[in-house]
Tab-separated table of C-alpha atoms in Angstrom:
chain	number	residue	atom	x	y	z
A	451	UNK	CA	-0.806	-13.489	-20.947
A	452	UNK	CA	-1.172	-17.377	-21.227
A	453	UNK	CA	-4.552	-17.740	-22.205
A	454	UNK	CA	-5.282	-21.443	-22.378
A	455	UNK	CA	-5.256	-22.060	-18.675
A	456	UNK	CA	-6.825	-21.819	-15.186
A	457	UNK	CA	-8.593	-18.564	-15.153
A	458	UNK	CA	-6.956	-16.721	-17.720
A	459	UNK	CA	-8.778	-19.247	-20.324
A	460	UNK	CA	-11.814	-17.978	-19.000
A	461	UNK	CA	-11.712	-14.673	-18.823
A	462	UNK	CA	-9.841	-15.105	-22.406
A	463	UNK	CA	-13.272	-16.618	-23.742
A	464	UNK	CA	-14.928	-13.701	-22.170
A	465	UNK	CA	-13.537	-11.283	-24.108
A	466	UNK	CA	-13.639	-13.499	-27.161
A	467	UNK	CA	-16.770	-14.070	-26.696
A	468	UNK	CA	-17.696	-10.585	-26.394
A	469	UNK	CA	-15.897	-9.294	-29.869
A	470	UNK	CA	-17.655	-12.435	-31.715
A	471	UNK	CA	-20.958	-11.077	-30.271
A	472	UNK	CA	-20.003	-7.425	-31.716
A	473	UNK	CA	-18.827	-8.443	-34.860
A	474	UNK	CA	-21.883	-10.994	-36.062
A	475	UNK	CA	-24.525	-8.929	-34.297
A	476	UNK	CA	-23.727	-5.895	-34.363
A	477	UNK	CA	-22.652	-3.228	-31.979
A	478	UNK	CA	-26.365	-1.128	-31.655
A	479	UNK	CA	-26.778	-2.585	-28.155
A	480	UNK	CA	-22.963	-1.035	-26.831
A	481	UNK	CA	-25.403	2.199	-26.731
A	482	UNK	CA	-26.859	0.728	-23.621
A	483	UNK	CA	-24.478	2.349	-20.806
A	484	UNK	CA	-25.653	0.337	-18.019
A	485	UNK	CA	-24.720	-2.714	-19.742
A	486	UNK	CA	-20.958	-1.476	-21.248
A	487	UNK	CA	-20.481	-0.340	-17.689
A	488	UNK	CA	-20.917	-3.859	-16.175
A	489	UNK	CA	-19.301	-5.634	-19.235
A	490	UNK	CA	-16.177	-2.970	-18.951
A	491	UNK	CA	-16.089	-3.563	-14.900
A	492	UNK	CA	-16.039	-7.607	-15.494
A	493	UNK	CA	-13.328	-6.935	-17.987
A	494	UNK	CA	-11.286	-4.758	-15.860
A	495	UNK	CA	-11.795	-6.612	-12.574
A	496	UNK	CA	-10.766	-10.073	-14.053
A	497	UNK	CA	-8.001	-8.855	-15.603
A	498	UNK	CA	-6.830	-6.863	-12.419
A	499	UNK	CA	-7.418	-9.871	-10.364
A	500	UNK	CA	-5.193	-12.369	-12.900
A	501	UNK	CA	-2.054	-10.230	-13.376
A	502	UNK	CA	-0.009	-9.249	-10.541
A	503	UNK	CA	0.894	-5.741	-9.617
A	504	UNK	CA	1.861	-3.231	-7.356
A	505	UNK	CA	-1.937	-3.126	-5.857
A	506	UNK	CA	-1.949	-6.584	-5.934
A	507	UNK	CA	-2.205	-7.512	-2.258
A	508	UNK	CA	-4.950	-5.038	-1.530
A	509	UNK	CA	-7.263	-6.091	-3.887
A	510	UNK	CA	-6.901	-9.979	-2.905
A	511	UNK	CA	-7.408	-8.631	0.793
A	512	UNK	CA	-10.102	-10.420	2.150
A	513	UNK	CA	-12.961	-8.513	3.584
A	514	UNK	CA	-13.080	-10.015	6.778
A	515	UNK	CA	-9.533	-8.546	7.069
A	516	UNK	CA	-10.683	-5.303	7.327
A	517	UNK	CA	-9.231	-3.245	10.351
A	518	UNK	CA	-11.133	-2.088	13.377
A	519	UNK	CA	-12.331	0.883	13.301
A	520	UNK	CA	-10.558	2.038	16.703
A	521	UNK	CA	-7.104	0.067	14.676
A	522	UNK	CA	-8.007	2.337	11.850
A	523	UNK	CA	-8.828	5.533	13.504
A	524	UNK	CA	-4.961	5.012	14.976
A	525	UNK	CA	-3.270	4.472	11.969
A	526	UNK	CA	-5.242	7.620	10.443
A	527	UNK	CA	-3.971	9.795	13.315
A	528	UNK	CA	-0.397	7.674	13.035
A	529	UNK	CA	-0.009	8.866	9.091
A	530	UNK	CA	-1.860	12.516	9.469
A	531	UNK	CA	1.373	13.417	12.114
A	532	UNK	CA	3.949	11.049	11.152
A	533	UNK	CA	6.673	13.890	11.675
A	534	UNK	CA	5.465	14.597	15.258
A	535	UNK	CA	6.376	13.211	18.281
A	536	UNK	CA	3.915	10.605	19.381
A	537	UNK	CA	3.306	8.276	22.098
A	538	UNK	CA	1.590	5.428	22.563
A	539	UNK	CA	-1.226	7.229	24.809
A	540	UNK	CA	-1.308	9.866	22.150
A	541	UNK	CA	-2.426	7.800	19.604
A	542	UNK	CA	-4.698	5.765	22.408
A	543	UNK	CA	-6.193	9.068	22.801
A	544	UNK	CA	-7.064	9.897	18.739
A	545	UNK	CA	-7.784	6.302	18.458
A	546	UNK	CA	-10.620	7.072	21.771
A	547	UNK	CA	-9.344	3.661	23.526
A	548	UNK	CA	-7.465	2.440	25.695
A	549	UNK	CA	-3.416	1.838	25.344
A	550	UNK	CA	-3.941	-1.611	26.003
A	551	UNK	CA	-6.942	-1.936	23.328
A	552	UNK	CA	-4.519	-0.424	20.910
A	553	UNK	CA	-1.795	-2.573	21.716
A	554	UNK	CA	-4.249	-5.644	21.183
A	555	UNK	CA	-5.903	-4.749	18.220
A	556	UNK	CA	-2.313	-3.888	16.574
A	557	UNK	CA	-1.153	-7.200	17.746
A	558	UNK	CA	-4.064	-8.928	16.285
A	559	UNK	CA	-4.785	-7.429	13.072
A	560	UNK	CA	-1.553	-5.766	12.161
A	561	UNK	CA	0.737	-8.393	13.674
A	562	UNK	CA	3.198	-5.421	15.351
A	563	UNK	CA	3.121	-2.723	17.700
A	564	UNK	CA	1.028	0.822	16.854
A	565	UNK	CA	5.076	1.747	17.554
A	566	UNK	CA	6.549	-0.263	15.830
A	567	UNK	CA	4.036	0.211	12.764
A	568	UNK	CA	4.878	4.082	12.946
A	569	UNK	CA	8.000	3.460	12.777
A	570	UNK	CA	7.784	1.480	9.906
A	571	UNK	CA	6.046	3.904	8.011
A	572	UNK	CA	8.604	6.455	9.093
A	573	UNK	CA	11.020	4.213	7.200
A	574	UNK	CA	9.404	4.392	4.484
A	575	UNK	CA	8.878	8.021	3.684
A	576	UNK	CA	12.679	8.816	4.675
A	577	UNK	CA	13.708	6.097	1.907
A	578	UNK	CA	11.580	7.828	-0.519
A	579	UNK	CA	12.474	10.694	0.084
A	580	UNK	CA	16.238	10.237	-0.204
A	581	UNK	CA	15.497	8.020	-3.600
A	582	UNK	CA	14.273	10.886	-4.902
A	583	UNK	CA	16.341	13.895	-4.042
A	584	UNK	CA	19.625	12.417	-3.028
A	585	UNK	CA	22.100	14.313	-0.649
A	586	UNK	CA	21.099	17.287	-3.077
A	587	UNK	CA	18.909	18.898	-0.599
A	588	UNK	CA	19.329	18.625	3.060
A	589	UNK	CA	21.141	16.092	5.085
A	590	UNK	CA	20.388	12.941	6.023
A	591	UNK	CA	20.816	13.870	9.922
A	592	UNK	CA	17.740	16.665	9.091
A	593	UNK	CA	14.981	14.144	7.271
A	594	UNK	CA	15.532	11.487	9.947
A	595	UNK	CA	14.738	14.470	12.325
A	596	UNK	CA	11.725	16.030	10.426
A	597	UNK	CA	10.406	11.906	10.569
A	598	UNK	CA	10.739	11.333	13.917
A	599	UNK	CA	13.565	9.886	14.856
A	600	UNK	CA	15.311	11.343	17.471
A	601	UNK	CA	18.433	8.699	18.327
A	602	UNK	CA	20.433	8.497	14.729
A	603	UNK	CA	22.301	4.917	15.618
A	604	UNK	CA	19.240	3.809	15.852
A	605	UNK	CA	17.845	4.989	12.517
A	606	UNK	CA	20.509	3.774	10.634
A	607	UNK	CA	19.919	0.133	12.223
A	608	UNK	CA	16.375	0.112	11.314
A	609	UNK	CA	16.639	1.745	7.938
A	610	UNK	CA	19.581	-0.923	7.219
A	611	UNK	CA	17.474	-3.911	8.390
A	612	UNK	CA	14.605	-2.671	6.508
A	613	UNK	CA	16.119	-1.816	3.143
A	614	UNK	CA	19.863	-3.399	3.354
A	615	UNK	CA	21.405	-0.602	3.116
A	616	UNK	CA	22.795	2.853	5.005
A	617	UNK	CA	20.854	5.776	4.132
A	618	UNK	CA	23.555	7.502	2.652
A	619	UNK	CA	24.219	4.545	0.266
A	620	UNK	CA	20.306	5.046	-0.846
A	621	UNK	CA	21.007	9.061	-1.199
A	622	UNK	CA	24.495	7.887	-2.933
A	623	UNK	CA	22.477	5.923	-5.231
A	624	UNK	CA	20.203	8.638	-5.847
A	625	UNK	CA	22.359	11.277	-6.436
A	626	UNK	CA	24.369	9.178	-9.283
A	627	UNK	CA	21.152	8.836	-11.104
């Protein structure tokens, strides 16, 4: 970690700051929970904020940027029955709006379609799936299925837009490892 810049240095002094307090006055006062706990959270926060990671986005998400509740009843409902068949008034209906409120607040505040966000998702849990278990299991014909996809041309477009490559290339890939 470069610690002589920005706000690295600071959080750097921080800590230095913090060990040069322990080791000239002692450490009696490190039996005070309340005050490790907020000197532990500091530590952890800054240095969660300064590094990136896999959480990364999430934790710079702005507040503000919160969803909707009605957006996130929808996309509660959308990942508690990703492998059934939904429609847009279906998820209207869990979401208790209207399809064109969905439609608007997924435009807004997701930048896509409640749809095409499923779908999405979808994508996503098929590719992990066949990273993980290859062609060893079932075929690829049966998890695209089980997801929710019901027209297999189609599938393999989307999963080769989204990850640039076939599914069975991903299970091939898999299965050599």
């Amino acid at each position: 970690m470069p610690s002589r810049h920005g706000l690295t240095q600071s959080w750097c002094r921080l800590l230095w700051d913090l060990a040069h307090n322990i080791d000239h006055c002692g450490s009696e006062w490190l039996s005070f929970r309340p005050t490790v706990a907020a000197l532990e959270d500091c530590l952890l926060r800054g240095l969660l904020q300064l590094h990136r990671h896999n959480y990364s986005d999430r934790l710079h998400r702005r507040d503000d940027e919160a969803l909707p509740r009605h957006v996130q009843r929808a996309v509660d409902y959308m990942r508690e029955h990703i492998e059934d068949p939904l429609t847009v008034g279906d998820i209207a209906r869990a979401a208790c709006i209207s399809v064109r409120a969905l439609e608007q607040g997924f435009k807004r505040h997701c930048n896509t379609t409640p749809l095409a966000w499923l779908r999405e998702q979808r994508l996503e849990r098929v590719h992990h799936v066949l990273s993980r278990q290859g062609l060893d299991s079932e075929p690829i014909t049966t998890i695209a299925y089980r997801h929710g996809f019901a027209h297999l041309g189609r599938f393999a477009g989307y999963y080769r837009e989204r990850f640039g490559e076939t599914p069975s290339q991903t299970a091939a890939r898999a299965a050599r490892r």
